[in-house]
């Protein structure tokens, strides 16, 4: 067993866990943050995408112990029911989801794309960036539109985006 | 996963001591290969030695005519580094096409070459650029480092510290990515500079990454895609699996080599 401390959605948490615990298990099973999904458990689908120290990672491919001291942001931490994050609002507006299973990962990936590529990523860029996020329902078209709209709404200046 | 003990050393020497003290210990870098291997119970290390907090393993620096990249530098950092983009644009591009963004945010240069997957990208760049692999005890030429399928010259307790890539010449990498995994079905890293031409092929050979000597000779004499006409790798030496036959991969390796040559010429050199 190993004791670790990390920040999840702005709150410090300390847990004692089996070394084999995955970051996604820490989030879902121990903190009950079940918005982060497990679609494949083999690093393919991106449903488990969260931000670790500001960058997108697949939480099924990170051991919880590797996240000691890190800041984790999950879908629960990006907005609230009253105040959706601009990327969440864009997914609703543009029908970027059907069953919704891939959506938390898509939104976390989308925010990551906007923070690196700025407010106006073109379609090929968004499609290439979604290489690691699979959707079984939508055919991606509206997901791409939603991420472009969300990036615009986030309005991250491109100087920040290219840093 | 089988149970293991997790260590987070903060010095290279203590990481090494842990490997020596525990015969079945394994280093953990980005975990993008190793964690999947543990999940499938294909490996059962007694101990995992996480390199994340060991100082001096991350970062990129230009030292004279070489670019040194730390073993723990993530693929995303390499692809976005202005230093790499300027000194070795083909290397930055290669790093930016490994897997997907989340994999690139975790996966490391050291982990990739230590693993020496026959379809991995970095091994082709190391061979093609004539890189030197720097470990905690020696410096090895890339040609002496990659030995075969998932096999390298590393000792069980040896730790890769950095890779030194010579700067100079012109290079390009062309990869036909498996549409599902993004690993190379065939990838060709071509370099032309003082001292000739190197062609490193990944994704295709049954023994992992290799240099295609016949193509190097033909291109040294005449650096044009057409110089490769009539040259072919032997399909019997290539990987054959559900994704493609050996003959298919041999053909694809030729196509990728011609594309890499064409790209070098397009960019106005040499
Ligand atoms: C979905 C997906 C797609 C991918 N696509 C590609 C692709 O297109 N092209 C490609 O090349 N790769 C691809 N990869 C693999 C990826 O690049 C891995 O990051 C890489 O192969 C391993 O690096 P790592 O840092 O994650 O190493 P780990 O998984 O942590 O370690 C791998 C091995 O290297 C050893 N090791 C690690 N660091 C050192 C060191 N400093 N010294 C000695 N030994 C060390 C470990 O003990 C272990 O045996 C993909 C992976 C995934 C999950
Ligand atoms: S559950 Fe992590 S990538 Fe699919
Ligand atoms: S909306 Fe159903 S998987 Fe994407």
XYZ file of C-alpha atoms and ligand atoms in Angstrom:
494
model
C 0.000 0.000 0.000
C 1.112 3.522 -0.689
C -0.126 6.832 0.681
C -0.328 9.689 -1.760
C -1.528 13.255 -1.862
C -2.735 15.012 -4.954
C -5.110 17.759 -5.988
C -8.318 16.771 -7.737
C -10.480 19.542 -9.160
C -8.841 22.021 -6.818
C -9.214 20.019 -3.610
C -6.320 18.263 -1.890
C -6.901 14.557 -1.311
C -4.813 12.015 0.558
C -5.435 8.327 -0.002
C -3.815 5.029 0.849
C -4.019 2.698 -2.109
C -2.696 -0.513 -3.571
C 0.238 0.364 -5.862
C -1.609 -1.234 -8.783
C -4.473 1.253 -8.617
C -4.880 3.172 -11.857
C -5.539 6.897 -11.833
C -8.961 6.221 -13.356
C -9.750 3.802 -10.501
C -8.651 6.393 -7.958
C -11.077 8.865 -9.515
C -14.039 6.561 -10.086
C -13.861 4.016 -7.282
C -12.214 5.967 -4.480
C -13.438 9.521 -5.099
C -16.686 8.514 -6.836
C -15.993 10.896 -9.686
C -17.673 8.680 -12.235
C -17.799 11.242 -15.031
C -14.463 9.900 -16.236
C -15.344 6.753 -18.172
C -13.571 3.524 -19.001
C -14.312 2.463 -22.552
C -11.468 0.121 -23.332
C -8.893 0.027 -20.529
C -6.259 -0.448 -23.268
C -5.324 3.207 -24.061
C -7.289 3.281 -27.293
C -10.587 5.100 -26.759
C -9.882 8.240 -24.729
C -13.090 7.999 -22.659
C -10.869 8.237 -19.563
C -9.100 11.459 -20.648
C -8.358 13.845 -17.760
C -5.823 16.645 -17.355
C -2.694 15.944 -15.321
C -0.773 19.118 -14.515
C -2.570 20.831 -17.369
C -2.192 18.282 -20.158
C -4.520 15.556 -21.420
C -3.657 11.999 -20.393
C -5.441 8.673 -20.487
C -6.228 7.946 -16.859
C -6.359 4.201 -17.569
C -2.676 4.346 -18.569
C -1.391 6.180 -15.495
C -0.794 4.579 -12.111
C -2.313 6.563 -9.259
C 1.107 6.629 -7.561
C 2.530 8.419 -10.612
C 0.121 11.271 -9.909
C 1.543 11.975 -6.425
C 1.678 15.761 -6.019
C -0.055 16.363 -9.338
C -3.070 18.494 -10.156
C -5.844 16.515 -11.763
C -8.783 18.067 -13.550
C -11.764 15.886 -14.443
C -15.042 16.613 -16.209
C -16.609 17.291 -12.794
C -14.159 20.144 -12.291
C -14.531 22.093 -15.527
C -17.965 23.623 -15.019
C -21.182 23.272 -13.069
C -24.780 22.527 -14.027
C -25.563 26.243 -13.664
C -22.412 27.429 -15.395
C -21.299 25.030 -18.081
C -17.751 25.379 -19.318
C -17.758 26.954 -22.819
C -16.651 23.606 -24.258
C -19.559 21.815 -22.546
C -21.976 24.477 -23.769
C -20.632 24.062 -27.304
C -21.196 20.292 -27.209
C -24.812 20.883 -26.179
C -25.347 23.626 -28.725
C -23.860 21.647 -31.630
C -25.262 18.220 -30.717
C -21.754 16.890 -30.178
C -23.070 13.803 -28.420
C -25.632 11.052 -28.700
C -25.253 8.409 -25.977
C -22.732 10.591 -24.166
C -20.306 7.850 -23.219
C -17.311 9.369 -25.007
C -18.298 12.938 -24.141
C -16.334 13.566 -20.911
C -13.159 12.444 -22.678
C -14.029 14.447 -25.779
C -14.563 17.595 -23.729
C -11.307 17.160 -21.814
C -9.516 16.560 -25.120
C -11.316 19.545 -26.641
C -10.191 21.896 -23.869
C -6.639 20.592 -24.308
C -6.840 21.247 -28.065
C -8.087 24.798 -27.497
C -5.368 25.526 -24.982
C -2.657 24.453 -27.438
C -4.093 25.601 -30.763
C -5.945 28.734 -29.723
C -9.421 29.954 -30.616
C -9.534 28.905 -34.277
C -8.224 25.371 -34.873
C -9.139 24.259 -38.396
C -11.055 21.072 -39.098
C -8.077 18.890 -40.113
C -6.267 19.959 -36.943
C -9.196 19.014 -34.712
C -9.638 15.686 -36.502
C -5.952 14.847 -36.172
C -5.976 15.863 -32.512
C -8.914 13.522 -31.851
C -6.839 10.536 -32.973
C -7.034 9.029 -29.490
C -10.737 9.667 -28.779
C -13.259 7.250 -30.218
C -17.005 7.796 -30.583
C -19.327 4.962 -31.540
C -22.340 7.180 -32.198
C -21.898 10.550 -33.785
C -19.602 10.065 -36.757
C -17.478 12.875 -35.287
C -18.893 15.626 -37.487
C -20.661 17.524 -34.704
C -17.897 16.790 -32.219
C -15.465 18.602 -34.511
C -17.908 21.515 -34.895
C -18.430 21.634 -31.126
C -14.710 21.710 -30.381
C -14.186 24.504 -32.899
C -17.050 26.480 -31.367
C -15.859 25.716 -27.822
C -12.351 26.854 -28.680
C -13.755 30.108 -30.066
C -15.829 30.631 -26.947
C -12.859 29.907 -24.694
C -10.985 32.569 -26.606
C -7.542 31.489 -25.452
C -5.139 33.945 -27.074
C -2.906 32.169 -29.566
C 0.219 33.464 -27.831
C -0.751 31.353 -24.815
C -1.788 28.519 -27.048
C 1.575 28.153 -28.716
C 3.565 28.348 -25.459
C -1.543 -6.820 -12.595
C 0.639 -8.859 -10.303
C 1.648 -7.043 -7.114
C 4.817 -4.955 -7.127
C 6.596 -2.493 -4.872
C 6.710 1.067 -6.170
C 9.743 3.324 -5.768
C 10.179 6.984 -6.603
C 13.941 7.658 -6.350
C 15.200 11.228 -6.575
C 18.734 10.424 -7.733
C 20.088 8.419 -10.620
C 22.373 6.496 -8.259
C 19.474 5.386 -6.054
C 17.451 4.334 -9.109
C 20.400 2.198 -10.149
C 20.844 0.808 -6.627
C 17.191 -0.283 -6.634
C 17.700 -2.152 -9.917
C 20.767 -3.900 -8.522
C 19.103 -4.793 -5.209
C 15.973 -6.190 -6.870
C 16.721 -8.565 -9.700
C 13.180 -8.430 -11.063
C 12.812 -4.666 -10.827
C 11.803 -2.635 -13.882
C 12.142 1.018 -14.730
C 8.947 3.006 -15.256
C 9.081 6.009 -17.579
C 5.862 7.222 -19.216
C 4.176 3.880 -18.688
C 2.499 4.010 -22.104
C 3.843 0.569 -22.942
C 4.715 -0.861 -19.543
C 1.359 -0.287 -17.814
C -0.483 -2.110 -20.613
C 2.047 -4.945 -20.314
C 1.448 -5.155 -16.553
C -2.322 -5.153 -17.037
C -2.050 -8.081 -19.423
C 0.236 -9.836 -16.954
C 2.870 -10.154 -19.657
C 5.409 -8.838 -17.162
C 5.604 -9.393 -13.426
C 8.296 -7.108 -12.030
C 8.840 -7.341 -8.275
C 9.541 -3.594 -8.163
C 8.804 -0.573 -10.309
C 11.411 2.166 -10.249
C 9.763 5.383 -11.423
C 12.227 7.726 -13.149
C 9.872 10.729 -13.007
C 11.647 12.458 -10.098
C 15.227 11.668 -11.104
C 16.840 14.994 -12.009
C 18.757 15.524 -15.226
C 16.714 13.182 -17.422
C 14.412 15.766 -18.988
C 14.981 18.513 -21.467
C 16.646 19.400 -24.725
C 19.903 21.233 -25.279
C 22.078 22.088 -28.216
C 25.720 21.368 -27.547
C 27.864 22.260 -30.532
C 26.777 20.157 -33.475
C 24.553 17.847 -31.473
C 21.119 18.046 -29.946
C 20.865 16.199 -26.654
C 17.418 15.067 -25.520
C 16.889 13.649 -22.036
C 15.490 10.127 -21.766
C 12.409 11.283 -19.816
C 11.490 13.994 -22.315
C 7.919 13.417 -23.504
C 7.047 13.049 -27.178
C 4.860 16.187 -26.946
C 7.768 18.231 -25.594
C 10.042 17.107 -28.426
C 7.467 17.866 -31.125
C 6.705 21.332 -29.708
C 10.280 22.380 -28.937
C 11.435 25.359 -31.040
C 14.976 24.076 -30.563
C 14.172 20.691 -32.130
C 11.961 22.222 -34.818
C 14.861 24.411 -35.877
C 17.762 21.962 -35.546
C 16.094 18.685 -36.573
C 12.635 19.357 -38.015
C 12.228 15.744 -39.152
C 12.663 14.576 -35.557
C 10.076 17.054 -34.244
C 7.631 15.890 -36.912
C 8.243 12.242 -36.104
C 7.600 12.836 -32.402
C 4.392 14.700 -33.246
C 3.030 11.688 -35.110
C 3.528 9.082 -32.393
C 0.191 7.714 -31.212
C -2.199 10.462 -30.136
C -1.910 13.651 -28.025
C -2.537 11.932 -24.670
C 0.046 9.239 -25.431
C 2.516 11.943 -26.499
C 1.969 13.787 -23.211
C 3.169 10.730 -21.254
C 5.425 8.631 -23.520
C 9.161 9.271 -23.404
C 12.130 8.981 -25.746
C 14.002 6.685 -23.364
C 11.025 4.381 -22.902
C 10.471 4.141 -26.625
C 14.017 3.165 -27.542
C 14.481 0.878 -24.501
C 11.360 -0.957 -25.573
C 12.514 -1.169 -29.237
C 9.112 -2.140 -30.566
C 9.612 -3.191 -34.214
C 6.931 -0.677 -35.235
C 8.089 2.268 -33.107
C 9.172 5.555 -34.675
C 12.101 6.833 -32.598
C 14.388 3.862 -33.350
C 14.269 4.837 -37.040
C 15.305 8.413 -36.212
C 18.162 7.200 -34.005
C 19.540 4.940 -36.736
C 18.846 7.409 -39.540
C 20.479 10.344 -37.803
C 23.367 8.286 -36.450
C 22.470 9.118 -32.846
C 24.438 8.136 -29.760
C 22.613 6.562 -26.818
C 24.000 7.826 -23.521
C 23.450 5.616 -20.470
C 24.531 5.837 -16.850
C 27.776 4.080 -17.821
C 28.590 4.393 -21.531
C 27.799 5.863 -24.911
C 26.587 3.565 -27.675
C 26.117 4.182 -31.364
C 22.499 3.583 -32.365
C 23.745 0.880 -34.740
C 25.108 -1.074 -31.774
C 22.116 -0.364 -29.537
C 19.149 -1.867 -31.421
C 19.708 -5.621 -31.516
C 16.415 -7.139 -32.624
C 12.767 -7.564 -31.794
C 12.223 -5.705 -28.462
C 15.943 -6.275 -27.857
C 18.648 -3.727 -27.120
C 22.226 -3.754 -25.872
C 21.096 -2.443 -22.459
C 22.259 -4.375 -19.405
C 19.439 -5.284 -16.997
C 20.533 -2.542 -14.569
C 21.459 0.073 -17.175
C 19.574 3.373 -17.419
C 19.340 5.515 -20.550
C 20.120 9.113 -19.627
C 19.847 10.882 -22.982
C 20.196 10.579 -26.722
C 22.586 12.739 -28.730
C 21.428 13.515 -32.245
C 24.016 15.020 -34.619
C 22.784 18.182 -36.337
C 23.439 18.736 -40.013
C 22.396 17.397 -43.363
C 18.815 16.950 -44.496
C 16.306 14.455 -43.200
C 12.700 13.364 -43.568
C 10.516 10.659 -42.084
C 7.625 9.109 -43.959
C 5.316 6.762 -42.112
C 2.320 4.730 -43.132
C 0.509 4.537 -39.816
C -1.698 1.625 -38.906
C -5.105 3.352 -38.929
C -6.059 1.879 -35.552
C -2.889 1.997 -33.476
C -0.896 4.719 -35.292
C 2.221 2.543 -35.046
C 4.162 2.300 -38.295
C 3.100 -0.338 -40.824
C 6.278 0.875 -42.468
C 8.290 3.992 -41.804
C 11.400 5.279 -43.554
C 13.788 7.792 -42.029
C 16.103 9.139 -44.730
C 19.139 11.317 -44.022
C 21.533 12.872 -46.502
C 24.585 14.779 -45.446
C 28.320 14.795 -45.336
C 29.369 11.193 -45.425
C 26.493 9.888 -47.491
C 22.949 8.691 -47.101
C 21.215 6.680 -44.395
C 17.908 4.893 -44.781
C 16.389 3.420 -41.625
C 13.263 1.300 -41.935
C 10.872 0.601 -39.067
C 7.558 -1.237 -38.836
C 8.548 -3.771 -41.448
C 11.571 -5.890 -40.518
C 11.138 -9.104 -38.555
C 14.171 -8.138 -36.490
C 13.003 -4.622 -35.842
C 14.478 -1.417 -37.173
C 17.230 -1.795 -39.797
C 19.259 0.130 -42.368
C 18.447 -0.585 -45.992
C 21.938 -0.762 -47.474
C 20.998 -1.178 -51.127
C 18.785 1.915 -51.000
C 21.528 3.918 -49.298
C 23.994 3.036 -52.074
C 21.554 3.852 -54.849
C 20.640 7.192 -53.247
C 24.265 8.092 -52.578
C 24.867 7.795 -56.300
C 21.689 9.576 -57.355
C 19.515 11.255 -54.715
C 16.129 10.991 -56.406
C 13.111 8.728 -55.772
C 13.676 7.235 -59.228
C 17.038 5.904 -58.108
C 15.144 3.318 -56.051
C 13.373 1.830 -59.055
C 13.952 -1.891 -59.290
C 15.133 -2.125 -55.698
C 13.013 -4.182 -53.337
C 13.283 -5.623 -49.872
C 12.651 -9.335 -49.454
C 9.085 -9.952 -48.282
C 10.234 -13.094 -46.457
C 12.278 -10.928 -44.071
C 9.338 -8.662 -43.276
C 6.663 -8.851 -40.571
C 3.536 -10.674 -41.718
C 0.428 -10.340 -39.523
C -3.281 -9.591 -39.691
C -2.466 -6.034 -40.786
C -0.458 -6.983 -43.846
C 1.741 -9.588 -45.509
C 5.518 -9.456 -45.767
C 5.316 -8.600 -49.453
C 2.944 -5.744 -48.690
C 5.289 -4.334 -46.050
C 8.332 -4.699 -48.306
C 6.499 -2.686 -50.953
C 5.305 -0.116 -48.424
C 8.846 0.390 -47.094
C 9.947 1.262 -50.636
C 7.087 3.705 -51.075
C 7.853 5.397 -47.751
C 11.537 5.682 -48.672
C 10.682 7.368 -51.967
C 8.306 9.754 -50.180
C 10.962 10.696 -47.653
C 13.469 11.373 -50.444
C 10.897 13.440 -52.329
C 10.170 15.462 -49.203
C 13.853 16.271 -48.718
C 14.081 17.421 -52.352
C 10.867 19.470 -52.087
C 12.281 21.403 -49.202
C 14.951 22.738 -51.476
C 17.871 20.593 -50.498
C 20.441 19.212 -51.230
C -2.418 4.101 -28.073
C -0.919 4.103 -28.247
C -0.377 4.412 -29.475
C 1.005 4.414 -29.674
N 1.483 4.733 -30.900
C 2.813 4.741 -31.108
C 3.359 5.102 -32.376
O 2.639 5.452 -33.326
N 4.710 5.078 -32.530
C 5.542 4.745 -31.493
O 6.752 4.765 -31.692
N 5.067 4.424 -30.286
C 3.727 4.416 -30.063
N 3.254 4.106 -28.812
C 4.200 3.785 -27.740
C 4.630 5.050 -26.989
O 5.482 5.820 -27.794
C 5.339 4.705 -25.688
O 5.379 5.908 -24.986
C 6.757 4.204 -25.762
O 6.892 3.097 -26.571
C 7.259 3.786 -24.386
O 7.635 4.899 -23.680
P 7.213 5.127 -22.183
O 7.948 6.318 -21.753
O 5.778 5.133 -22.048
O 7.909 3.860 -21.457
P 7.387 2.810 -20.385
O 6.161 2.164 -20.865
O 7.374 3.410 -19.041
O 8.621 1.796 -20.450
C 8.863 0.977 -21.590
C 10.098 0.109 -21.342
O 11.285 0.883 -21.354
C 12.030 0.725 -20.138
N 12.618 2.043 -19.860
C 11.940 3.222 -19.760
N 12.790 4.236 -19.566
C 14.048 3.729 -19.554
C 15.352 4.293 -19.395
N 15.535 5.625 -19.243
N 16.429 3.453 -19.429
C 16.247 2.122 -19.616
N 15.036 1.534 -19.769
C 13.944 2.326 -19.738
C 10.999 0.259 -19.134
O 11.588 -0.482 -18.099
C 10.083 -0.592 -19.988
O 10.611 -1.872 -20.151
C 1.869 4.091 -28.589
C 1.331 3.791 -27.344
C -0.041 3.795 -27.156
C -0.593 3.450 -25.813
S -10.460 3.640 -21.091
Fe -8.591 4.723 -21.178
S -8.287 4.962 -23.287
Fe -10.078 3.748 -23.219
S -21.790 9.834 -28.202
Fe -21.930 7.704 -27.929
S -19.845 7.110 -27.982
Fe -19.752 9.169 -28.553
